[in-house]
Coordinates of C-alpha atoms in Angstrom, one line a residue:
M211 CA 11.1 -2.0 -22.0
S212 CA 8.9 -4.2 -24.3
F213 CA 6.7 -6.9 -22.5
T214 CA 4.2 -8.8 -24.5
G215 CA 3.3 -11.3 -21.9
T216 CA -0.2 -11.2 -19.8
I217 CA -0.5 -9.1 -16.5
F218 CA -3.1 -10.1 -13.9
Y219 CA -3.8 -6.9 -12.0
L220 CA -5.5 -6.5 -8.9
G221 CA -6.7 -3.2 -7.5
A222 CA -7.7 -1.2 -10.7
T223 CA -10.6 0.6 -9.0
G224 CA -8.6 1.4 -5.6
Y225 CA -7.0 4.2 -4.5
L226 CA -3.3 3.3 -5.4
G227 CA -4.3 0.8 -7.9
G228 CA -6.4 2.8 -10.3
G229 CA -3.5 5.7 -11.0
L230 CA -1.1 2.7 -11.0
F231 CA -3.3 0.7 -13.5
K232 CA -3.1 3.6 -16.1
R233 CA 0.8 3.8 -15.8
V234 CA 1.1 0.1 -16.4
V235 CA -1.5 0.2 -19.4
A236 CA 1.0 3.3 -20.9
T237 CA 4.1 1.2 -20.0
Y238 CA 3.3 -1.7 -21.7
P239 CA 1.0 -1.1 -24.4
K240 CA 1.9 -4.7 -25.8
A241 CA 0.9 -6.5 -22.8
R242 CA -2.2 -8.5 -22.4
I243 CA -4.0 -7.0 -19.4
V244 CA -6.3 -9.0 -17.2
T245 CA -8.0 -7.6 -14.0
I246 CA -10.9 -8.4 -11.5
V247 CA -13.6 -5.9 -10.3
R248 CA -16.5 -6.1 -7.9
A249 CA -18.8 -3.9 -9.5
E250 CA -20.5 -4.4 -12.7
S251 CA -20.5 -0.9 -13.4
A252 CA -16.6 -0.5 -13.3
V253 CA -16.3 -3.5 -15.7
S254 CA -16.6 -1.0 -19.1
V255 CA -14.4 1.8 -17.5
V256 CA -11.6 -0.2 -16.8
K257 CA -12.0 -2.0 -20.3
A258 CA -12.1 1.1 -21.8
A259 CA -8.9 2.0 -20.2
G260 CA -6.7 -0.7 -21.7
A261 CA -8.1 -4.1 -20.0
H262 CA -8.4 -6.8 -22.4
E263 CA -10.3 -8.9 -19.8
V264 CA -12.4 -7.7 -16.8
I265 CA -13.4 -10.5 -14.6
Q266 CA -16.4 -9.4 -12.2
G267 CA -15.6 -11.0 -9.1
T268 CA -14.5 -10.4 -5.7
H269 CA -11.3 -11.3 -3.8
Q270 CA -13.2 -14.4 -2.4
D271 CA -13.9 -15.9 -5.7
V272 CA -10.8 -17.5 -5.5
D273 CA -11.1 -20.2 -8.3
K274 CA -11.5 -17.2 -10.7
I275 CA -8.2 -15.7 -9.1
K276 CA -6.5 -18.8 -9.0
K277 CA -7.1 -19.5 -12.7
A278 CA -6.4 -15.9 -14.0
A279 CA -3.1 -16.1 -12.1
S280 CA -2.2 -19.4 -13.6
E281 CA -2.3 -17.7 -16.9
A282 CA -0.2 -14.5 -16.2
D283 CA 3.7 -13.7 -16.4
L284 CA 3.3 -10.8 -14.2
I285 CA 0.7 -10.4 -11.2
V286 CA 0.5 -7.1 -9.7
N287 CA -1.3 -7.0 -6.3
A288 CA -2.2 -3.2 -5.6
A289 CA -5.5 -4.1 -3.9
D290 CA -4.9 -6.1 -0.4
S291 CA -2.0 -6.6 1.9
D292 CA -3.6 -9.0 4.4
D293 CA -6.0 -11.3 2.6
V294 CA -4.5 -14.8 3.3
N295 CA -6.7 -16.2 1.1
L296 CA -6.3 -14.0 -1.8
I297 CA -2.6 -14.2 -1.7
S298 CA -2.7 -18.2 -1.3
A299 CA -4.9 -18.2 -4.6
L300 CA -2.4 -16.1 -6.7
L301 CA 0.4 -18.0 -5.3
A302 CA -1.5 -21.6 -6.2
G303 CA -2.1 -20.1 -9.7
A304 CA 1.4 -18.8 -10.0
K305 CA 2.7 -22.3 -9.1
E306 CA 0.5 -23.8 -11.8
R307 CA 2.2 -21.2 -14.4
F308 CA 5.4 -22.4 -13.5
L309 CA 4.8 -26.2 -13.7
A310 CA 3.3 -25.8 -17.4
T311 CA 6.0 -23.4 -18.3
G312 CA 9.0 -23.8 -16.2
K313 CA 9.4 -19.8 -16.1
R314 CA 8.6 -18.3 -12.6
P315 CA 5.8 -15.7 -13.0
V316 CA 6.9 -12.2 -11.4
F317 CA 4.8 -11.2 -8.5
V318 CA 4.5 -7.7 -7.5
H319 CA 3.0 -7.4 -3.9
T320 CA 1.8 -4.5 -1.7
S321 CA 2.6 -4.7 2.2
G322 CA 3.3 -1.6 4.2
T323 CA 5.9 -0.1 6.7
G324 CA 3.6 -1.0 9.6
V325 CA 5.6 -4.3 9.4
V326 CA 8.1 -2.7 11.1
G327 CA 6.1 -0.7 13.5
D328 CA 7.2 -0.4 17.2
K329 CA 4.9 -1.0 20.4
S330 CA 5.2 2.8 21.3
E331 CA 2.0 4.4 22.7
G332 CA 2.1 7.9 20.6
T333 CA 5.8 8.9 21.7
L334 CA 8.9 9.0 19.7
N335 CA 11.0 6.2 19.7
A336 CA 14.8 7.8 19.7
E337 CA 16.4 4.8 19.1
F338 CA 14.0 3.9 16.2
L339 CA 14.8 7.7 14.8
A340 CA 18.6 7.1 15.0
K341 CA 18.6 3.8 13.5
P342 CA 15.6 3.5 10.7
F343 CA 14.8 0.3 9.2
D344 CA 17.0 0.1 5.8
D345 CA 15.8 -2.3 3.1
A346 CA 19.2 -2.7 1.9
N347 CA 19.7 -4.6 5.2
E348 CA 18.8 -8.1 4.0
D349 CA 19.0 -9.6 7.4
A350 CA 17.0 -6.6 8.8
V351 CA 14.2 -7.8 6.3
K352 CA 14.5 -11.6 6.9
N353 CA 14.2 -11.0 10.4
I354 CA 11.0 -9.0 11.3
P355 CA 9.2 -10.8 13.8
A356 CA 6.4 -12.9 12.3
E357 CA 3.9 -11.6 14.6
A358 CA 4.4 -8.0 12.8
L359 CA 1.1 -6.5 11.0
H360 CA 1.2 -7.9 7.4
R361 CA 4.2 -10.3 8.1
N362 CA 2.0 -13.4 8.0
V363 CA 1.2 -12.7 4.0
D364 CA 5.0 -11.5 3.6
L365 CA 6.1 -14.9 4.7
L366 CA 4.0 -16.9 2.2
I367 CA 5.4 -14.8 -0.4
F368 CA 9.1 -15.0 0.6
G369 CA 8.2 -18.7 1.2
A370 CA 6.9 -19.3 -2.4
D371 CA 9.9 -17.2 -4.2
S372 CA 12.6 -19.6 -2.1
E373 CA 10.5 -22.5 -3.2
G374 CA 11.5 -21.4 -6.9
Y375 CA 8.0 -21.2 -8.4
V376 CA 7.4 -17.4 -8.3
D377 CA 9.7 -14.3 -8.3
A378 CA 8.3 -12.1 -5.7
W379 CA 8.9 -8.6 -5.0
I380 CA 7.4 -6.7 -2.1
V381 CA 6.8 -3.2 -1.9
S382 CA 6.2 -1.6 1.4
P383 CA 4.3 2.0 1.6
P384 CA 4.1 4.1 4.5
T385 CA 1.2 6.3 5.2
V386 CA -0.1 7.5 1.8
Y387 CA -1.9 10.8 1.2
G388 CA -3.2 12.8 -1.5
A389 CA -5.5 12.6 -4.6
S390 CA -5.2 9.8 -6.9
T391 CA -5.8 9.9 -10.7
G392 CA -7.6 6.4 -10.4
F393 CA -10.9 6.0 -11.7
F394 CA -13.3 6.3 -9.0
P395 CA -12.9 8.8 -5.5
R396 CA -11.2 6.5 -3.0
N397 CA -9.5 7.2 0.0
S398 CA -6.5 6.1 1.8
I399 CA -6.5 4.5 5.3
Q400 CA -5.0 6.0 8.1
I401 CA -6.0 9.7 7.3
P402 CA -10.2 8.2 7.4
M403 CA -9.2 6.4 10.3
L404 CA -7.9 9.8 11.9
L405 CA -10.8 11.6 10.7
S406 CA -13.7 9.3 11.7
M407 CA -11.9 9.1 15.2
A408 CA -12.3 13.0 15.4
I409 CA -15.9 12.6 14.3
K410 CA -17.0 10.1 16.7
T411 CA -15.2 11.8 19.6
N412 CA -16.5 15.3 18.4
Q413 CA -12.5 16.1 18.9
A414 CA -9.6 15.4 17.3
V415 CA -7.4 12.9 19.5
V416 CA -3.8 11.9 19.4
V417 CA -2.3 9.0 21.9
N418 CA -0.4 10.7 24.6
D419 CA 2.0 13.5 23.2
G420 CA 1.5 12.5 19.6
T421 CA 5.3 12.6 19.0
A422 CA 5.4 9.1 17.6
T423 CA 6.6 9.5 13.8
W424 CA 5.7 7.8 10.5
D425 CA 7.0 8.2 7.0
N426 CA 4.6 9.1 4.2
V427 CA 4.2 9.3 0.6
H428 CA 1.9 10.9 -2.1
V429 CA -0.1 8.4 -3.6
E430 CA 1.1 9.4 -7.4
D431 CA 4.8 9.0 -6.2
L432 CA 3.9 5.8 -4.8
A433 CA 2.4 4.8 -8.3
E434 CA 5.7 5.8 -10.2
A435 CA 7.7 3.8 -7.6
Y436 CA 5.8 0.8 -8.7
V437 CA 6.5 1.6 -12.2
L438 CA 10.3 1.5 -11.4
I439 CA 10.1 -1.8 -9.3
I440 CA 8.1 -3.6 -11.5
A441 CA 10.6 -2.5 -14.8
K442 CA 13.1 -4.1 -12.2
A443 CA 11.5 -6.8 -11.4
L444 CA 11.0 -7.7 -15.3
S445 CA 14.3 -6.8 -16.3
S446 CA 15.7 -9.2 -14.0
R447 CA 13.6 -12.2 -15.0
G448 CA 16.1 -15.4 -14.6
S449 CA 18.5 -13.7 -12.3
T450 CA 19.1 -15.2 -8.9
I451 CA 18.3 -12.4 -6.3
S452 CA 17.7 -13.4 -2.9
S453 CA 13.9 -13.0 -1.7
Y454 CA 15.1 -10.2 0.9
A455 CA 16.9 -7.9 -1.8
K456 CA 13.3 -7.6 -3.5
F457 CA 11.8 -6.0 -0.4
Y458 CA 11.5 -2.1 -1.1
N459 CA 10.6 0.5 1.6
V460 CA 8.8 3.5 0.0
A461 CA 9.2 7.1 1.9
S462 CA 9.3 10.4 0.9
D463 CA 8.5 12.6 4.4
R464 CA 7.9 12.1 7.7
H465 CA 5.2 13.3 10.1
T466 CA 4.3 13.2 14.0
W467 CA 0.8 11.9 14.6
K468 CA 0.5 15.1 16.4
D469 CA 1.2 17.2 13.3
L470 CA -1.0 15.0 11.1
V471 CA -4.0 15.1 13.5
G472 CA -3.4 18.5 14.0
A473 CA -3.9 19.2 10.2
I474 CA -6.8 17.3 10.2
A475 CA -8.6 18.9 13.0
T476 CA -8.2 22.2 11.6
A477 CA -9.7 21.2 8.3
L478 CA -12.6 19.7 10.0
N479 CA -13.3 22.5 12.1
K480 CA -13.3 25.1 9.6
R481 CA -15.9 22.9 7.7
G482 CA -17.8 22.9 11.1
V483 CA -17.7 19.3 11.4
I484 CA -16.0 19.6 14.9
P485 CA -16.3 22.4 17.3
T486 CA -12.7 23.1 18.0
A487 CA -9.1 22.6 16.2
E488 CA -7.7 21.8 19.1
V489 CA -6.2 18.3 19.8
K490 CA -6.8 16.1 22.7
S491 CA -4.5 13.8 24.4
I492 CA -5.9 10.3 25.5
T493 CA -4.5 6.8 26.2
L494 CA -4.1 4.2 23.8
A495 CA -6.7 2.1 25.4
E496 CA -9.2 5.0 25.2
A497 CA -8.2 5.2 21.7
S498 CA -9.0 1.8 21.3
T499 CA -12.3 2.1 22.4
V500 CA -12.8 4.7 19.7
H501 CA -11.1 2.4 16.8
P502 CA -9.9 -0.8 17.2
W503 CA -6.7 -0.2 15.0
A504 CA -5.8 2.9 16.8
F505 CA -2.5 1.4 17.4
A506 CA -1.4 2.0 14.1
V507 CA -1.8 5.6 14.4
A508 CA 0.0 5.7 17.4
N509 CA 3.3 4.0 17.0
N510 CA 6.7 4.8 15.0
S511 CA 7.6 3.3 11.6
L512 CA 10.5 4.7 10.3
V513 CA 12.1 3.3 7.3
V514 CA 14.8 3.9 4.7
P515 CA 14.1 3.6 1.0
S516 CA 17.6 2.7 -0.2
R517 CA 16.5 0.4 -3.1
L518 CA 14.0 2.6 -4.4
K519 CA 16.5 5.3 -4.6
A520 CA 18.8 3.1 -6.2
L521 CA 16.3 2.8 -8.9
G522 CA 16.3 6.3 -9.7
W523 CA 12.8 7.2 -7.7
K524 CA 12.5 11.2 -7.4
P525 CA 9.3 11.9 -5.7
T526 CA 7.9 15.2 -6.6
H527 CA 5.5 15.9 -3.6
L528 CA 7.2 17.1 -0.7
N529 CA 5.1 19.2 1.3
W530 CA 2.4 16.5 2.9
K531 CA 0.8 19.3 4.8
A532 CA -0.6 20.8 1.7
D533 CA -2.6 18.2 0.7
I534 CA -4.3 17.2 4.0
D535 CA -7.1 19.7 3.5
A536 CA -7.9 18.5 0.1
D537 CA -8.0 14.8 1.7
V538 CA -10.3 15.8 4.4
E539 CA -13.0 17.1 1.8
R540 CA -12.6 14.3 0.0
V541 CA -13.2 12.1 2.9
L542 CA -16.1 13.7 4.3
K543 CA -17.6 14.0 0.8
S544 CA -17.1 10.2 0.8
M545 CA -18.8 10.0 3.9
G546 CA -21.8 12.4 3.3
K547 CA -20.7 14.9 5.7
I548 CA -20.7 17.9 3.5

């Protein structure tokens, strides 16, 4: 579709955001694209890739962020799920835009399926497996507990959408893996976490029996999902859609933590980083002394991406195990371990 407005894009130098930025530029060649980057060296790179304006700054520069958001017809946050100050600045800018133009800017935000993670300590939740969280169920989206991971930010966004000054869409990815086509070498979150835990303990570890299960998606399939969701959001402008009908799960496959940790252990051991490929079982309390976010690689998070499938999303990377060795290689290089 043709879109000639202004896009304020956050995350252009990131793991997900880099590859998605290139897709946004290609999809909306007539749009004016503004982004913000931290490093001076990244300014020319991102500008050469199609940004019309590159603001040098950080997410703590809330005045810059608010101003850019106040001039945008579309805001894409592919950078951070949990920064309340960042989101508050974006929403404040969006509200200014609405008050000045009478038109709601579209806001596409990144959350995560950790928002529906249970409190299991490494073991499979059979009830959750039998009835995963389906985004087609608006009541289920609405009733996610306020104390859930990412939920405080999601609630700010739902509230702004309900208030009527922004048209907000939330994308909820699971474990993300694979090589990004972004501008700079970047890594996901959970795989580097598991890798660093293995290095710290000199052996890969899993909480209890490791049968707890999460969904996953390749970073490039995730970027394609965003393209579809952004297009849906833009084509729906002016429509009245429930805030909770604009929450999109993303998932293409599943893994147990034991299987994922085992693949990481094999990759680390063959490179001589740890002395064994065997995986050691520990308690959540023990794991939490190794990494404070160990619970996020010990619980269950199981979803159904009904809304995304309805948009025609067809992921092409369906064998997550095939990418883990390369992921480990990339993370080790970024850590200076090889």
